[in-house]
Amino acid sequence: MTTSLSSVSARLCAACGMCCDGVLFHSVELQKEDSPRQLASLGLKLRRKKGVEFFLQPCSMHREIGGSCSCVIYDQRPARCRLFSCKQLLAVTDGRSTEAAALENIRTARARVNRVLSLMAQVGETNPNRSLAHRVANALTLPPNTERTLLHNQLETAMRELEALLDQEFRIDGITPRH
Ligand code: SF4
Ligand code: SF4
């Protein structure tokens, strides 16, 4: 049995938000069908590099209130946001998994994200405007003559465990709509 993508994504994405908040991706490239002027007028902070327009994650249009995630410009969001479905969404909509199982995977991933964030706070990393992977890389790049601590090793392990779960359960092989 298959389930409507929009009804599943309404529930799962509200509990997740990881393809908007900098956990899964660093940035999102605009597509031909996108209007940079219109997206900028909605408040999206666009950048341009080598002729390609993009915006960084965490996305400034992402909101998380009371544990529920949403997109401020949902009806007018960029093409790649509209077209992206993670493995969990696809598995539920085509009947290979259940919504309960997908929610459990999301909970597990969010718990691993929280573990990484907690360890970063303990090592003193404070740059919430970058993707999680960038933040961890920065936190693990120490000044010369500075020794790694147990916390740095724990952070590296926690990030490795999170990335393994994201690759296995969320990212789509061969498709990197946001990277
Ligand atoms: S990673 Fe999947 S479940 Fe999470 S918000 Fe994105 S599309 Fe929705
Ligand atoms: S525009 Fe909306 S859907 Fe796209 S990354 Fe930002 S919050 Fe997510």
PDB file of C-alpha atoms and ligand atoms in Angstrom:
ATOM      1  CA  MET A   1       0.000   0.000   0.000  1.00  0.00           C
ATOM      2  CA  THR A   2       1.281   3.494  -0.793  1.00  0.00           C
ATOM      3  CA  THR A   3       0.601   6.689   1.111  1.00  0.00           C
ATOM      4  CA  SER A   4       0.371  10.262  -0.101  1.00  0.00           C
ATOM      5  CA  LEU A   5       3.750  11.991   0.051  1.00  0.00           C
ATOM      6  CA  SER A   6       2.270  15.290   1.229  1.00  0.00           C
ATOM      7  CA  SER A   7       0.376  13.771   4.163  1.00  0.00           C
ATOM      8  CA  VAL A   8       3.415  11.754   5.306  1.00  0.00           C
ATOM      9  CA  SER A   9       5.845  14.644   4.899  1.00  0.00           C
ATOM     10  CA  ALA A  10       3.533  16.952   6.864  1.00  0.00           C
ATOM     11  CA  ARG A  11       3.910  14.677   9.882  1.00  0.00           C
ATOM     12  CA  LEU A  12       7.473  13.373   9.529  1.00  0.00           C
ATOM     13  CA  CYS A  13       9.092  16.648   8.438  1.00  0.00           C
ATOM     14  CA  ALA A  14       7.440  18.522  11.306  1.00  0.00           C
ATOM     15  CA  ALA A  15       9.239  16.141  13.678  1.00  0.00           C
ATOM     16  CA  CYS A  16      12.541  16.262  11.790  1.00  0.00           C
ATOM     17  CA  GLY A  17      13.724  19.388   9.949  1.00  0.00           C
ATOM     18  CA  MET A  18      17.174  17.912   9.308  1.00  0.00           C
ATOM     19  CA  CYS A  19      17.257  18.814   5.592  1.00  0.00           C
ATOM     20  CA  CYS A  20      16.714  22.485   6.530  1.00  0.00           C
ATOM     21  CA  ASP A  21      18.623  23.033   9.767  1.00  0.00           C
ATOM     22  CA  GLY A  22      22.178  22.257   8.634  1.00  0.00           C
ATOM     23  CA  VAL A  23      22.314  18.641   9.820  1.00  0.00           C
ATOM     24  CA  LEU A  24      22.055  16.957   6.397  1.00  0.00           C
ATOM     25  CA  PHE A  25      23.368  19.671   4.082  1.00  0.00           C
ATOM     26  CA  HIS A  26      25.673  22.694   3.926  1.00  0.00           C
ATOM     27  CA  SER A  27      23.814  24.683   1.263  1.00  0.00           C
ATOM     28  CA  VAL A  28      21.015  24.632  -1.326  1.00  0.00           C
ATOM     29  CA  GLU A  29      21.553  25.662  -4.967  1.00  0.00           C
ATOM     30  CA  LEU A  30      18.807  27.539  -6.790  1.00  0.00           C
ATOM     31  CA  GLN A  31      17.447  26.015 -10.013  1.00  0.00           C
ATOM     32  CA  LYS A  32      16.403  27.557 -13.363  1.00  0.00           C
ATOM     33  CA  GLU A  33      12.761  27.643 -12.308  1.00  0.00           C
ATOM     34  CA  ASP A  34      13.562  29.624  -9.155  1.00  0.00           C
ATOM     35  CA  SER A  35      13.308  33.406  -9.102  1.00  0.00           C
ATOM     36  CA  PRO A  36      16.221  34.755  -7.014  1.00  0.00           C
ATOM     37  CA  ARG A  37      14.558  38.161  -6.825  1.00  0.00           C
ATOM     38  CA  GLN A  38      11.319  36.719  -5.479  1.00  0.00           C
ATOM     39  CA  LEU A  39      13.112  34.421  -3.002  1.00  0.00           C
ATOM     40  CA  ALA A  40      15.267  37.323  -1.788  1.00  0.00           C
ATOM     41  CA  SER A  41      12.151  39.467  -1.355  1.00  0.00           C
ATOM     42  CA  LEU A  42      10.733  36.720   0.868  1.00  0.00           C
ATOM     43  CA  GLY A  43      13.798  37.018   3.095  1.00  0.00           C
ATOM     44  CA  LEU A  44      16.036  34.203   1.838  1.00  0.00           C
ATOM     45  CA  LYS A  45      19.677  35.282   2.120  1.00  0.00           C
ATOM     46  CA  LEU A  46      21.140  34.340  -1.261  1.00  0.00           C
ATOM     47  CA  ARG A  47      24.818  34.089  -2.182  1.00  0.00           C
ATOM     48  CA  ARG A  48      26.503  33.743  -5.553  1.00  0.00           C
ATOM     49  CA  LYS A  49      29.694  31.847  -6.385  1.00  0.00           C
ATOM     50  CA  LYS A  50      30.983  31.153  -9.921  1.00  0.00           C
ATOM     51  CA  GLY A  51      27.589  32.101 -11.358  1.00  0.00           C
ATOM     52  CA  VAL A  52      25.660  29.735  -9.073  1.00  0.00           C
ATOM     53  CA  GLU A  53      23.156  31.164  -6.617  1.00  0.00           C
ATOM     54  CA  PHE A  54      22.643  29.332  -3.372  1.00  0.00           C
ATOM     55  CA  PHE A  55      21.841  29.804   0.282  1.00  0.00           C
ATOM     56  CA  LEU A  56      23.515  28.350   3.323  1.00  0.00           C
ATOM     57  CA  GLN A  57      22.086  26.074   5.947  1.00  0.00           C
ATOM     58  CA  PRO A  58      20.831  26.305   8.631  1.00  0.00           C
ATOM     59  CA  CYS A  59      18.200  27.970   6.424  1.00  0.00           C
ATOM     60  CA  SER A  60      16.945  31.320   7.702  1.00  0.00           C
ATOM     61  CA  MET A  61      13.400  30.256   6.728  1.00  0.00           C
ATOM     62  CA  HIS A  62      13.455  27.229   9.027  1.00  0.00           C
ATOM     63  CA  ARG A  63      11.580  27.426  12.329  1.00  0.00           C
ATOM     64  CA  GLU A  64      11.382  24.989  15.221  1.00  0.00           C
ATOM     65  CA  ILE A  65       8.753  25.844  17.800  1.00  0.00           C
ATOM     66  CA  GLY A  66       7.817  23.451  20.561  1.00  0.00           C
ATOM     67  CA  GLY A  67       9.584  20.604  18.764  1.00  0.00           C
ATOM     68  CA  SER A  68       7.619  21.191  15.536  1.00  0.00           C
ATOM     69  CA  CYS A  69       9.543  22.244  12.422  1.00  0.00           C
ATOM     70  CA  SER A  70       8.219  24.388   9.608  1.00  0.00           C
ATOM     71  CA  CYS A  71       9.269  26.504   6.623  1.00  0.00           C
ATOM     72  CA  VAL A  72       8.235  30.159   6.701  1.00  0.00           C
ATOM     73  CA  ILE A  73       7.998  30.254   2.868  1.00  0.00           C
ATOM     74  CA  TYR A  74       6.676  26.701   2.395  1.00  0.00           C
ATOM     75  CA  ASP A  75       4.275  27.498  -0.486  1.00  0.00           C
ATOM     76  CA  GLN A  76       6.998  29.444  -2.308  1.00  0.00           C
ATOM     77  CA  ARG A  77      10.052  27.389  -1.313  1.00  0.00           C
ATOM     78  CA  PRO A  78      12.846  26.782  -3.879  1.00  0.00           C
ATOM     79  CA  ALA A  79      12.652  23.929  -6.390  1.00  0.00           C
ATOM     80  CA  ARG A  80      15.204  21.685  -4.680  1.00  0.00           C
ATOM     81  CA  CYS A  81      13.288  21.951  -1.421  1.00  0.00           C
ATOM     82  CA  ARG A  82      10.080  20.936  -3.196  1.00  0.00           C
ATOM     83  CA  LEU A  83      11.715  18.023  -5.011  1.00  0.00           C
ATOM     84  CA  PHE A  84      13.762  16.545  -2.184  1.00  0.00           C
ATOM     85  CA  SER A  85      12.495  13.465  -0.351  1.00  0.00           C
ATOM     86  CA  CYS A  86      14.782  11.600   2.023  1.00  0.00           C
ATOM     87  CA  LYS A  87      14.954   7.802   2.319  1.00  0.00           C
ATOM     88  CA  GLN A  88      12.509   7.806   5.219  1.00  0.00           C
ATOM     89  CA  LEU A  89       9.827   9.702   3.317  1.00  0.00           C
ATOM     90  CA  LEU A  90      10.249   7.517   0.229  1.00  0.00           C
ATOM     91  CA  ALA A  91      10.167   4.269   2.228  1.00  0.00           C
ATOM     92  CA  VAL A  92       6.910   5.208   3.962  1.00  0.00           C
ATOM     93  CA  THR A  93       5.175   6.542   0.863  1.00  0.00           C
ATOM     94  CA  ASP A  94       5.961   3.454  -1.238  1.00  0.00           C
ATOM     95  CA  GLY A  95       4.987   1.042   1.543  1.00  0.00           C
ATOM     96  CA  ARG A  96       8.437  -0.363   2.445  1.00  0.00           C
ATOM     97  CA  SER A  97       8.304   1.136   5.936  1.00  0.00           C
ATOM     98  CA  THR A  98       5.810   2.522   8.410  1.00  0.00           C
ATOM     99  CA  GLU A  99       5.380   6.018   9.729  1.00  0.00           C
ATOM    100  CA  ALA A 100       6.105   4.733  13.251  1.00  0.00           C
ATOM    101  CA  ALA A 101       9.426   3.236  12.104  1.00  0.00           C
ATOM    102  CA  ALA A 102      10.361   6.455  10.291  1.00  0.00           C
ATOM    103  CA  LEU A 103       9.555   8.520  13.380  1.00  0.00           C
ATOM    104  CA  GLU A 104      11.774   6.214  15.435  1.00  0.00           C
ATOM    105  CA  ASN A 105      14.657   6.762  12.990  1.00  0.00           C
ATOM    106  CA  ILE A 106      14.077  10.518  13.185  1.00  0.00           C
ATOM    107  CA  ARG A 107      14.079  10.387  16.998  1.00  0.00           C
ATOM    108  CA  THR A 108      17.326   8.390  16.994  1.00  0.00           C
ATOM    109  CA  ALA A 109      18.964  10.841  14.579  1.00  0.00           C
ATOM    110  CA  ARG A 110      17.772  13.877  16.554  1.00  0.00           C
ATOM    111  CA  ALA A 111      19.145  12.321  19.754  1.00  0.00           C
ATOM    112  CA  ARG A 112      22.528  11.882  18.028  1.00  0.00           C
ATOM    113  CA  VAL A 113      22.384  15.510  16.827  1.00  0.00           C
ATOM    114  CA  ASN A 114      21.700  16.629  20.402  1.00  0.00           C
ATOM    115  CA  ARG A 115      24.668  14.597  21.639  1.00  0.00           C
ATOM    116  CA  VAL A 116      26.922  16.325  19.075  1.00  0.00           C
ATOM    117  CA  LEU A 117      25.548  19.761  20.024  1.00  0.00           C
ATOM    118  CA  SER A 118      26.080  19.057  23.715  1.00  0.00           C
ATOM    119  CA  LEU A 119      29.709  18.015  23.135  1.00  0.00           C
ATOM    120  CA  MET A 120      30.332  21.086  20.951  1.00  0.00           C
ATOM    121  CA  ALA A 121      29.024  23.333  23.701  1.00  0.00           C
ATOM    122  CA  GLN A 122      31.405  21.616  26.118  1.00  0.00           C
ATOM    123  CA  VAL A 123      34.437  22.183  23.870  1.00  0.00           C
ATOM    124  CA  GLY A 124      33.393  25.820  23.400  1.00  0.00           C
ATOM    125  CA  GLU A 125      32.229  25.830  19.756  1.00  0.00           C
ATOM    126  CA  THR A 126      29.692  28.622  19.187  1.00  0.00           C
ATOM    127  CA  ASN A 127      28.824  29.213  15.538  1.00  0.00           C
ATOM    128  CA  PRO A 128      25.182  28.211  15.067  1.00  0.00           C
ATOM    129  CA  ASN A 129      25.036  29.812  11.602  1.00  0.00           C
ATOM    130  CA  ARG A 130      27.114  27.063   9.969  1.00  0.00           C
ATOM    131  CA  SER A 131      26.161  23.501   9.074  1.00  0.00           C
ATOM    132  CA  LEU A 132      26.701  20.898  11.754  1.00  0.00           C
ATOM    133  CA  ALA A 133      29.534  19.214   9.815  1.00  0.00           C
ATOM    134  CA  HIS A 134      31.365  22.554   9.425  1.00  0.00           C
ATOM    135  CA  ARG A 135      30.940  23.293  13.109  1.00  0.00           C
ATOM    136  CA  VAL A 136      32.333  19.934  14.139  1.00  0.00           C
ATOM    137  CA  ALA A 137      35.267  20.248  11.706  1.00  0.00           C
ATOM    138  CA  ASN A 138      36.046  23.678  13.190  1.00  0.00           C
ATOM    139  CA  ALA A 139      35.775  22.373  16.737  1.00  0.00           C
ATOM    140  CA  LEU A 140      38.210  19.566  15.926  1.00  0.00           C
ATOM    141  CA  THR A 141      40.737  21.900  14.244  1.00  0.00           C
ATOM    142  CA  LEU A 142      42.862  22.944  17.172  1.00  0.00           C
ATOM    143  CA  PRO A 143      45.478  25.715  17.329  1.00  0.00           C
ATOM    144  CA  PRO A 144      49.125  24.581  17.153  1.00  0.00           C
ATOM    145  CA  ASN A 145      50.489  23.107  20.389  1.00  0.00           C
ATOM    146  CA  THR A 146      46.954  22.456  21.692  1.00  0.00           C
ATOM    147  CA  GLU A 147      46.296  18.894  22.815  1.00  0.00           C
ATOM    148  CA  ARG A 148      43.078  17.080  22.027  1.00  0.00           C
ATOM    149  CA  THR A 149      40.975  16.249  25.053  1.00  0.00           C
ATOM    150  CA  LEU A 150      38.654  13.341  25.769  1.00  0.00           C
ATOM    151  CA  LEU A 151      35.753  15.642  24.800  1.00  0.00           C
ATOM    152  CA  HIS A 152      37.221  16.187  21.321  1.00  0.00           C
ATOM    153  CA  ASN A 153      37.503  12.430  20.824  1.00  0.00           C
ATOM    154  CA  GLN A 154      33.943  11.935  22.056  1.00  0.00           C
ATOM    155  CA  LEU A 155      32.741  14.648  19.657  1.00  0.00           C
ATOM    156  CA  GLU A 156      34.494  13.001  16.719  1.00  0.00           C
ATOM    157  CA  THR A 157      32.944   9.625  17.580  1.00  0.00           C
ATOM    158  CA  ALA A 158      29.472  11.123  18.088  1.00  0.00           C
ATOM    159  CA  MET A 159      29.636  12.889  14.705  1.00  0.00           C
ATOM    160  CA  ARG A 160      30.841   9.716  12.979  1.00  0.00           C
ATOM    161  CA  GLU A 161      27.899   7.779  14.447  1.00  0.00           C
ATOM    162  CA  LEU A 162      25.457  10.501  13.368  1.00  0.00           C
ATOM    163  CA  GLU A 163      26.855  10.674   9.811  1.00  0.00           C
ATOM    164  CA  ALA A 164      26.617   6.880   9.466  1.00  0.00           C
ATOM    165  CA  LEU A 165      22.927   7.019  10.398  1.00  0.00           C
ATOM    166  CA  LEU A 166      22.264   9.960   8.053  1.00  0.00           C
ATOM    167  CA  ASP A 167      23.936   8.129   5.150  1.00  0.00           C
ATOM    168  CA  GLN A 168      22.100   4.884   5.875  1.00  0.00           C
ATOM    169  CA  GLU A 169      18.620   6.212   6.641  1.00  0.00           C
ATOM    170  CA  PHE A 170      18.222   9.712   5.172  1.00  0.00           C
ATOM    171  CA  ARG A 171      20.563  10.710   2.324  1.00  0.00           C
ATOM    172  CA  ILE A 172      19.756   9.456  -1.181  1.00  0.00           C
ATOM    173  CA  ASP A 173      22.654   7.725  -2.979  1.00  0.00           C
ATOM    174  CA  GLY A 174      23.646   9.518  -6.154  1.00  0.00           C
ATOM    175  CA  ILE A 175      21.277  12.418  -5.518  1.00  0.00           C
ATOM    176  CA  THR A 176      22.587  15.384  -3.612  1.00  0.00           C
ATOM    177  CA  PRO A 177      19.882  17.998  -4.077  1.00  0.00           C
ATOM    178  CA  ARG A 178      21.321  20.016  -1.223  1.00  0.00           C
ATOM    179  CA  HIS A 179      24.967  19.692  -0.298  1.00  0.00           C
TER     180      HIS A 179
HETATM  181  S1  SF4 B   1      15.194  14.744   6.249  1.00  0.00           S
HETATM  182 FE1  SF4 B   1      13.333  13.741   5.437  1.00  0.00          FE
HETATM  183  S2  SF4 B   1      11.868  13.592   7.140  1.00  0.00           S
HETATM  184 FE2  SF4 B   1      13.484  15.078   7.699  1.00  0.00          FE
HETATM  185  S3  SF4 B   1      12.614  17.082   7.121  1.00  0.00           S
HETATM  186 FE3  SF4 B   1      13.862  16.361   5.386  1.00  0.00          FE
HETATM  187  S4  SF4 B   1      12.471  15.262   4.003  1.00  0.00           S
HETATM  188 FE4  SF4 B   1      11.427  15.509   6.013  1.00  0.00          FE
HETATM  189  S1  SF4 B   2      13.422  27.286   2.106  1.00  0.00           S
HETATM  190 FE1  SF4 B   2      12.131  26.126   3.521  1.00  0.00          FE
HETATM  191  S2  SF4 B   2      12.178  24.002   2.752  1.00  0.00           S
HETATM  192 FE2  SF4 B   2      13.924  25.118   1.836  1.00  0.00          FE
HETATM  193  S3  SF4 B   2      15.684  24.720   3.205  1.00  0.00           S
HETATM  194 FE3  SF4 B   2      14.695  26.648   3.856  1.00  0.00          FE
HETATM  195  S4  SF4 B   2      13.248  26.033   5.480  1.00  0.00           S
HETATM  196 FE4  SF4 B   2      13.801  24.188   4.324  1.00  0.00          FE
END
